Amino acid sequence: MKYTLALAFLFLGLLVNAQPMTVTVDGEVSFDGANFTISEAGEDFAATLESESSVFVSVNSDDNWDKKNNPNQKWKIEVVKEDLVWNDIVQLEIVRTGQGYGDKNNQISGGSSYQVVNNTSTFFFSGRGLVTDIPVQLRLSGLSVTLGAQDFETNVLLTIYDN
Amino acid sequence: MKHKGTFLVIIMLFSITRFCIGSGKNAEHKASIIIPNVALLSLQYENSSGVELCGISPSSAGNTIKLEADSEVSVWLNYSSICHKNQKRKVTATVEGKIPEGVVLKLKAEDSVGNGNGELGKTNGTVVLGQRPADVISGIGSCYTGKGAHNGHLLSYQVELDETRFHQNTKNKGASVNVVYTLTDDN
């Protein structure tokens, strides 16, 4: 009987944990004609191009038990890119430009200076609890007119882990 | 006591489950880069933008009128070009205005020098200028010449005289013409 009970609780635990902390991203980043300006004939692009609009990252939980009983759960976010069409000369960099909104104890650290987004997952920033609308900006470097007229596309993937 | 132990085991298992399972949720967004077509051209001068080609009066009666052989006026052609992989561009020059009868205006573009990079154009050497576009530089891909004097292609003008036609036309006098440069697709 007691083993059955133990297994039942364990199974219940699994069910409860089916919805861990989640990360969502709002906004879109597109570098197009408006960004690629050449002020005078004979010039190349600027060394770096920053995205005009920010992307907002939110850390949430669908688990009410977590929200109530573990409001300061530590987490970390890693970033990786999955290229659709890309040229390795072009570097994509990411930075966190703000704290977002959350409980005053929910401090975020890391990611406040530009770091290269690679094809292998790397640490971006960490924090605790639920935080919404953390602004994130992207920057391109290594672009040149010599690359020619073409389109590049990559998926930037943010993954949240318990920390 | 026995029940207490079982309860503790259950709690432990429950806790372990909570903290070991369920990490690694992710979200993604697309970053797209669209590099557009660009064709920008400018002329850069070290001094004046005007070129003056003067005839020299003969010192003795019966001698021919001489024209300055050539004029290098430090006009530099700068351009930035972004095009598709197999697309090429060229620079053409056209004369606006009337060149005097018997006077042949020629233009020579040097190969690009300076801080440029990419698929820079090749000079077509010396070309005769007229009211129809003359190809001055060809094979321009995606590139930039660098900005300002001493970057890009140095241009120089030459004037030749077709004496027969020149002397037949007694109405010849000074003329001012504009040379218009265009960076265009090379089809």
Coordinates of C-alpha atoms in Angstrom, one line a residue:
Chain A
M1 CA 0.0 0.0 0.0
K2 CA 2.7 2.5 1.0
Y3 CA 4.6 1.8 -2.2
T4 CA 1.5 2.4 -4.2
L5 CA 1.0 5.7 -2.4
A6 CA 4.7 6.7 -2.9
L7 CA 4.4 6.0 -6.7
A8 CA 1.1 7.9 -6.8
F9 CA 2.8 11.0 -5.3
L10 CA 5.7 10.6 -7.6
F11 CA 3.5 10.5 -10.6
L12 CA 1.6 13.5 -9.2
G13 CA 4.9 15.3 -9.0
L14 CA 5.7 14.6 -12.6
L15 CA 2.3 15.9 -13.6
V16 CA 2.7 19.1 -11.7
N17 CA 6.1 19.6 -13.3
A18 CA 4.9 19.3 -16.8
Q19 CA 4.8 23.1 -17.0
P20 CA 8.2 24.5 -15.8
M21 CA 9.4 28.1 -16.1
T22 CA 8.9 29.4 -19.6
V23 CA 10.6 32.0 -21.7
T24 CA 8.7 34.0 -24.3
V25 CA 10.0 36.5 -26.9
D26 CA 8.0 39.4 -28.3
G27 CA 9.0 41.5 -31.2
E28 CA 10.9 40.9 -34.4
V29 CA 14.3 42.0 -35.6
S30 CA 14.8 42.9 -39.2
F31 CA 17.7 44.7 -40.8
D32 CA 16.7 46.0 -44.1
G33 CA 17.1 49.0 -46.5
A34 CA 16.5 51.5 -43.7
N35 CA 19.5 50.1 -41.8
F36 CA 21.8 49.7 -44.7
T37 CA 22.5 53.3 -45.6
I38 CA 25.6 54.5 -47.4
S39 CA 25.9 58.2 -46.9
E40 CA 28.4 58.8 -49.8
A41 CA 29.5 57.1 -52.9
G42 CA 32.6 55.1 -52.4
E43 CA 31.8 54.2 -48.8
D44 CA 31.2 50.8 -47.2
F45 CA 28.5 50.0 -44.6
A46 CA 29.2 51.1 -41.0
A47 CA 31.3 48.7 -39.0
T48 CA 28.3 47.7 -36.9
L49 CA 24.5 47.9 -37.4
E50 CA 22.2 48.0 -34.4
S51 CA 18.6 46.9 -34.6
E52 CA 16.3 49.8 -34.3
S53 CA 13.6 48.0 -32.3
S54 CA 14.1 45.9 -29.2
V55 CA 12.9 42.4 -28.6
F56 CA 11.3 41.7 -25.2
V57 CA 12.0 38.5 -23.2
S58 CA 9.7 37.4 -20.5
V59 CA 10.2 34.7 -17.9
N60 CA 7.0 33.2 -16.7
S61 CA 5.6 30.0 -15.2
D62 CA 2.4 28.2 -16.0
D63 CA 2.8 26.3 -12.7
N64 CA 0.6 27.9 -10.0
W65 CA 2.4 25.9 -7.3
D66 CA 5.7 27.4 -8.4
K67 CA 4.2 30.9 -8.6
K68 CA 2.9 30.7 -5.0
N69 CA 5.5 28.6 -3.2
N70 CA 8.7 29.2 -5.2
P71 CA 8.5 32.9 -6.4
N72 CA 12.3 33.3 -6.3
Q73 CA 13.3 30.3 -8.3
K74 CA 16.6 30.9 -9.9
W75 CA 17.0 30.5 -13.6
K76 CA 19.4 31.2 -16.4
I77 CA 18.9 31.8 -20.1
E78 CA 21.2 30.6 -22.8
V79 CA 21.2 31.8 -26.4
V80 CA 22.0 30.0 -29.7
K81 CA 21.3 30.7 -33.3
E82 CA 20.1 28.2 -35.9
D83 CA 21.0 29.4 -39.3
L84 CA 18.6 29.2 -42.2
V85 CA 20.7 31.2 -44.7
W86 CA 23.8 32.8 -43.2
N87 CA 27.4 33.9 -44.0
D88 CA 29.9 33.3 -41.3
I89 CA 31.6 36.6 -42.1
V90 CA 28.6 38.3 -40.5
Q91 CA 28.5 38.2 -36.7
L92 CA 25.3 38.5 -34.8
E93 CA 25.6 40.0 -31.3
I94 CA 23.0 40.3 -28.5
V95 CA 22.7 42.5 -25.4
R96 CA 20.3 42.9 -22.6
T97 CA 19.5 46.6 -22.3
G98 CA 17.2 46.6 -19.3
Q99 CA 15.9 44.8 -16.2
G100 CA 12.3 44.3 -17.3
Y101 CA 9.4 44.3 -14.8
G102 CA 9.0 41.9 -11.8
D103 CA 9.2 41.7 -8.1
K104 CA 11.9 44.0 -6.6
N105 CA 13.9 40.9 -5.5
N106 CA 13.9 39.5 -9.0
Q107 CA 17.3 40.8 -10.0
I108 CA 18.8 40.0 -13.3
S109 CA 22.5 39.7 -13.9
G110 CA 24.7 39.2 -17.0
G111 CA 24.2 39.9 -20.6
S112 CA 24.6 43.7 -20.3
S113 CA 27.5 43.9 -22.9
Y114 CA 27.3 42.6 -26.4
Q115 CA 28.2 39.0 -26.9
V116 CA 28.4 37.0 -30.1
V117 CA 25.5 34.6 -30.8
N118 CA 27.1 31.3 -32.0
N119 CA 25.7 28.1 -33.2
T120 CA 26.5 26.5 -29.8
S121 CA 24.4 27.5 -26.8
T122 CA 26.1 30.0 -24.5
F123 CA 25.1 31.7 -21.3
F124 CA 23.2 35.0 -21.8
F125 CA 21.9 36.2 -18.4
S126 CA 20.4 34.8 -15.2
G127 CA 17.8 35.9 -12.6
R128 CA 15.2 34.8 -10.2
G129 CA 11.4 34.7 -10.2
L130 CA 9.0 36.0 -12.8
V131 CA 10.1 38.9 -14.9
T132 CA 8.4 40.4 -18.0
D133 CA 9.6 42.6 -20.9
I134 CA 13.3 42.4 -20.5
P135 CA 14.6 44.4 -23.5
V136 CA 17.1 42.8 -25.7
Q137 CA 18.8 44.3 -28.7
L138 CA 20.7 42.7 -31.6
R139 CA 23.7 44.0 -33.5
L140 CA 25.4 43.0 -36.7
S141 CA 29.1 43.3 -37.5
G142 CA 31.2 42.2 -40.4
L143 CA 28.8 43.3 -43.1
S144 CA 30.2 44.8 -46.2
V145 CA 28.8 45.9 -49.6
T146 CA 31.1 43.3 -51.1
L147 CA 28.8 40.6 -49.9
G148 CA 26.3 41.7 -52.6
A149 CA 22.5 42.0 -52.5
Q150 CA 21.2 39.0 -50.6
D151 CA 19.1 37.9 -47.7
F152 CA 20.2 36.2 -44.5
E153 CA 18.0 34.6 -42.0
T154 CA 18.6 32.9 -38.7
N155 CA 16.5 31.8 -35.7
V156 CA 17.7 33.1 -32.4
L157 CA 16.8 30.6 -29.7
L158 CA 16.6 31.4 -26.0
T159 CA 16.4 28.6 -23.6
I160 CA 15.6 28.8 -19.9
Y161 CA 17.1 26.4 -17.4
D162 CA 16.9 26.1 -13.7
N163 CA 19.9 27.6 -12.1
Chain B
M1 CA 7.2 6.1 13.2
K2 CA 7.0 3.7 10.2
H3 CA 4.4 6.0 8.5
K4 CA 6.5 9.0 9.2
G5 CA 9.5 7.4 7.3
T6 CA 7.3 6.6 4.3
F7 CA 5.9 10.1 4.3
L8 CA 9.5 11.5 4.3
V9 CA 10.5 9.3 1.4
I10 CA 7.4 10.5 -0.6
I11 CA 8.2 14.1 0.1
M12 CA 11.8 13.6 -0.9
L13 CA 10.8 11.9 -4.1
F14 CA 8.3 14.7 -4.8
S15 CA 11.0 17.4 -4.3
I16 CA 13.6 15.6 -6.4
T17 CA 11.0 15.3 -9.2
R18 CA 10.2 19.0 -9.0
F19 CA 13.8 20.2 -9.2
C20 CA 15.2 17.6 -11.6
I21 CA 12.6 17.6 -14.3
G22 CA 11.2 20.3 -16.3
S23 CA 14.1 22.7 -17.2
G24 CA 15.0 23.8 -20.7
K25 CA 12.0 25.6 -22.2
N26 CA 12.8 27.7 -25.1
A27 CA 11.5 30.5 -27.3
E28 CA 12.8 31.6 -30.6
H29 CA 12.5 34.6 -32.9
K30 CA 13.7 35.2 -36.4
A31 CA 16.4 37.7 -37.3
S32 CA 16.4 38.6 -40.9
I33 CA 18.9 40.7 -42.9
I34 CA 18.0 42.1 -46.3
I35 CA 20.9 43.8 -48.1
P36 CA 19.3 45.9 -50.9
N37 CA 20.6 46.9 -54.3
V38 CA 22.6 50.1 -54.2
A39 CA 24.3 52.1 -57.0
L40 CA 25.9 55.4 -55.9
L41 CA 28.4 57.4 -57.9
S42 CA 30.1 60.7 -57.3
L43 CA 33.0 62.8 -58.7
Q44 CA 35.6 64.2 -56.4
Y45 CA 37.9 67.1 -57.2
E46 CA 41.1 68.2 -55.7
N47 CA 40.6 71.7 -57.1
S48 CA 38.1 73.0 -59.6
S49 CA 35.5 70.7 -61.1
G50 CA 36.0 72.5 -64.5
V51 CA 38.4 71.3 -67.2
E52 CA 39.7 73.9 -69.6
L53 CA 41.3 72.7 -72.9
C54 CA 42.7 75.7 -74.8
G55 CA 44.0 76.0 -78.3
I56 CA 47.5 77.6 -78.7
S57 CA 47.7 80.2 -81.3
P58 CA 50.4 79.6 -83.9
S59 CA 53.5 81.8 -83.5
S60 CA 54.2 82.1 -87.2
A61 CA 51.7 82.7 -90.0
G62 CA 50.8 79.5 -91.8
N63 CA 51.4 77.2 -88.8
T64 CA 48.6 75.0 -87.5
I65 CA 46.6 75.7 -84.3
K66 CA 47.7 73.4 -81.5
L67 CA 45.6 72.1 -78.7
E68 CA 46.8 70.9 -75.4
A69 CA 47.6 67.2 -75.7
D70 CA 45.8 66.2 -72.5
S71 CA 44.5 67.5 -69.2
E72 CA 44.8 65.6 -66.0
V73 CA 42.6 67.6 -63.7
S74 CA 42.5 65.3 -60.6
V75 CA 38.9 64.2 -61.0
W76 CA 38.3 61.0 -59.1
L77 CA 35.3 58.7 -59.8
N78 CA 34.0 57.1 -56.6
Y79 CA 31.2 54.6 -56.4
S80 CA 29.5 52.1 -54.1
S81 CA 27.7 49.2 -55.8
I82 CA 25.7 46.4 -54.3
C83 CA 24.2 44.0 -56.8
H84 CA 23.2 40.3 -57.1
K85 CA 25.9 37.7 -57.6
N86 CA 26.0 37.5 -61.4
Q87 CA 24.9 41.0 -62.0
K88 CA 27.4 43.6 -63.4
R89 CA 27.4 47.3 -63.7
K90 CA 29.3 49.9 -65.8
V91 CA 30.0 53.6 -65.8
T92 CA 29.1 55.5 -68.9
A93 CA 29.9 59.0 -69.9
T94 CA 27.8 61.3 -72.2
V95 CA 28.4 64.7 -73.4
E96 CA 25.7 67.3 -73.0
G97 CA 26.2 70.3 -75.3
K98 CA 27.9 70.7 -78.7
I99 CA 31.5 69.9 -79.2
P100 CA 33.0 72.1 -82.0
E101 CA 33.3 70.5 -85.4
G102 CA 36.6 68.7 -85.8
V103 CA 37.3 68.6 -82.1
V104 CA 37.5 65.1 -80.6
L105 CA 37.1 64.9 -76.8
K106 CA 38.6 61.8 -75.3
L107 CA 38.4 60.4 -71.7
K108 CA 40.8 58.1 -70.0
A109 CA 40.0 56.3 -66.7
E110 CA 42.7 54.7 -64.7
D111 CA 42.2 51.5 -62.7
S112 CA 40.9 52.0 -59.2
V113 CA 43.3 52.8 -56.5
G114 CA 43.0 53.6 -52.8
N115 CA 40.9 52.1 -50.0
G116 CA 38.4 50.3 -52.2
N117 CA 37.4 46.6 -51.9
G118 CA 35.3 44.1 -53.7
E119 CA 34.7 43.5 -57.4
L120 CA 35.9 46.9 -58.7
G121 CA 35.4 47.8 -62.3
K122 CA 38.1 47.7 -65.0
T123 CA 38.9 50.6 -67.2
N124 CA 38.1 50.5 -70.9
G125 CA 41.1 52.7 -71.6
T126 CA 40.7 55.8 -73.6
V127 CA 37.2 56.4 -75.1
V128 CA 35.8 59.0 -77.4
L129 CA 33.1 61.1 -75.8
G130 CA 29.9 62.1 -77.6
Q131 CA 26.2 62.4 -77.2
R132 CA 25.8 58.7 -77.0
P133 CA 26.9 57.0 -73.8
A134 CA 30.5 55.6 -73.9
D135 CA 31.4 52.8 -71.6
V136 CA 34.2 54.1 -69.4
I137 CA 34.5 51.4 -66.7
S138 CA 33.0 47.9 -66.9
G139 CA 32.6 44.8 -64.8
I140 CA 31.6 46.4 -61.6
G141 CA 30.2 44.0 -59.1
S142 CA 29.5 44.5 -55.4
C143 CA 32.2 46.9 -54.2
Y144 CA 33.2 50.3 -53.0
T145 CA 36.1 52.5 -54.2
G146 CA 36.7 54.5 -51.0
K147 CA 35.7 58.1 -50.6
G148 CA 37.3 61.3 -51.8
A149 CA 40.3 62.2 -54.0
H150 CA 43.0 59.5 -54.4
N151 CA 40.3 56.8 -54.1
G152 CA 38.6 55.2 -57.1
H153 CA 39.4 55.9 -60.8
L154 CA 41.4 58.9 -61.8
L155 CA 40.0 60.6 -65.0
S156 CA 41.8 62.6 -67.6
Y157 CA 40.7 64.3 -70.7
Q158 CA 42.4 64.6 -74.1
V159 CA 41.5 66.7 -77.1
E160 CA 42.4 65.9 -80.6
L161 CA 41.9 68.0 -83.7
D162 CA 40.7 66.8 -87.0
E163 CA 42.3 69.6 -88.9
T164 CA 40.4 69.1 -92.2
R165 CA 37.0 69.3 -90.5
F166 CA 38.1 71.9 -88.0
H167 CA 39.3 74.4 -90.7
Q168 CA 36.3 73.7 -93.0
N169 CA 34.0 75.0 -90.3
T170 CA 34.8 78.7 -89.9
K171 CA 32.1 79.2 -87.3
N172 CA 34.1 77.3 -84.6
K173 CA 34.5 79.2 -81.4
G174 CA 34.8 78.3 -77.7
A175 CA 32.4 75.7 -76.5
S176 CA 31.4 74.6 -73.0
V177 CA 30.1 71.0 -72.5
N178 CA 29.1 68.9 -69.6
V179 CA 30.2 65.3 -69.2
V180 CA 27.6 63.2 -67.4
Y181 CA 28.6 60.0 -65.7
T182 CA 26.1 57.2 -65.0
L183 CA 26.5 54.0 -63.0
T184 CA 24.1 51.6 -64.7
D185 CA 23.4 47.9 -65.1
D186 CA 25.5 46.2 -67.7
N187 CA 23.1 44.0 -69.6

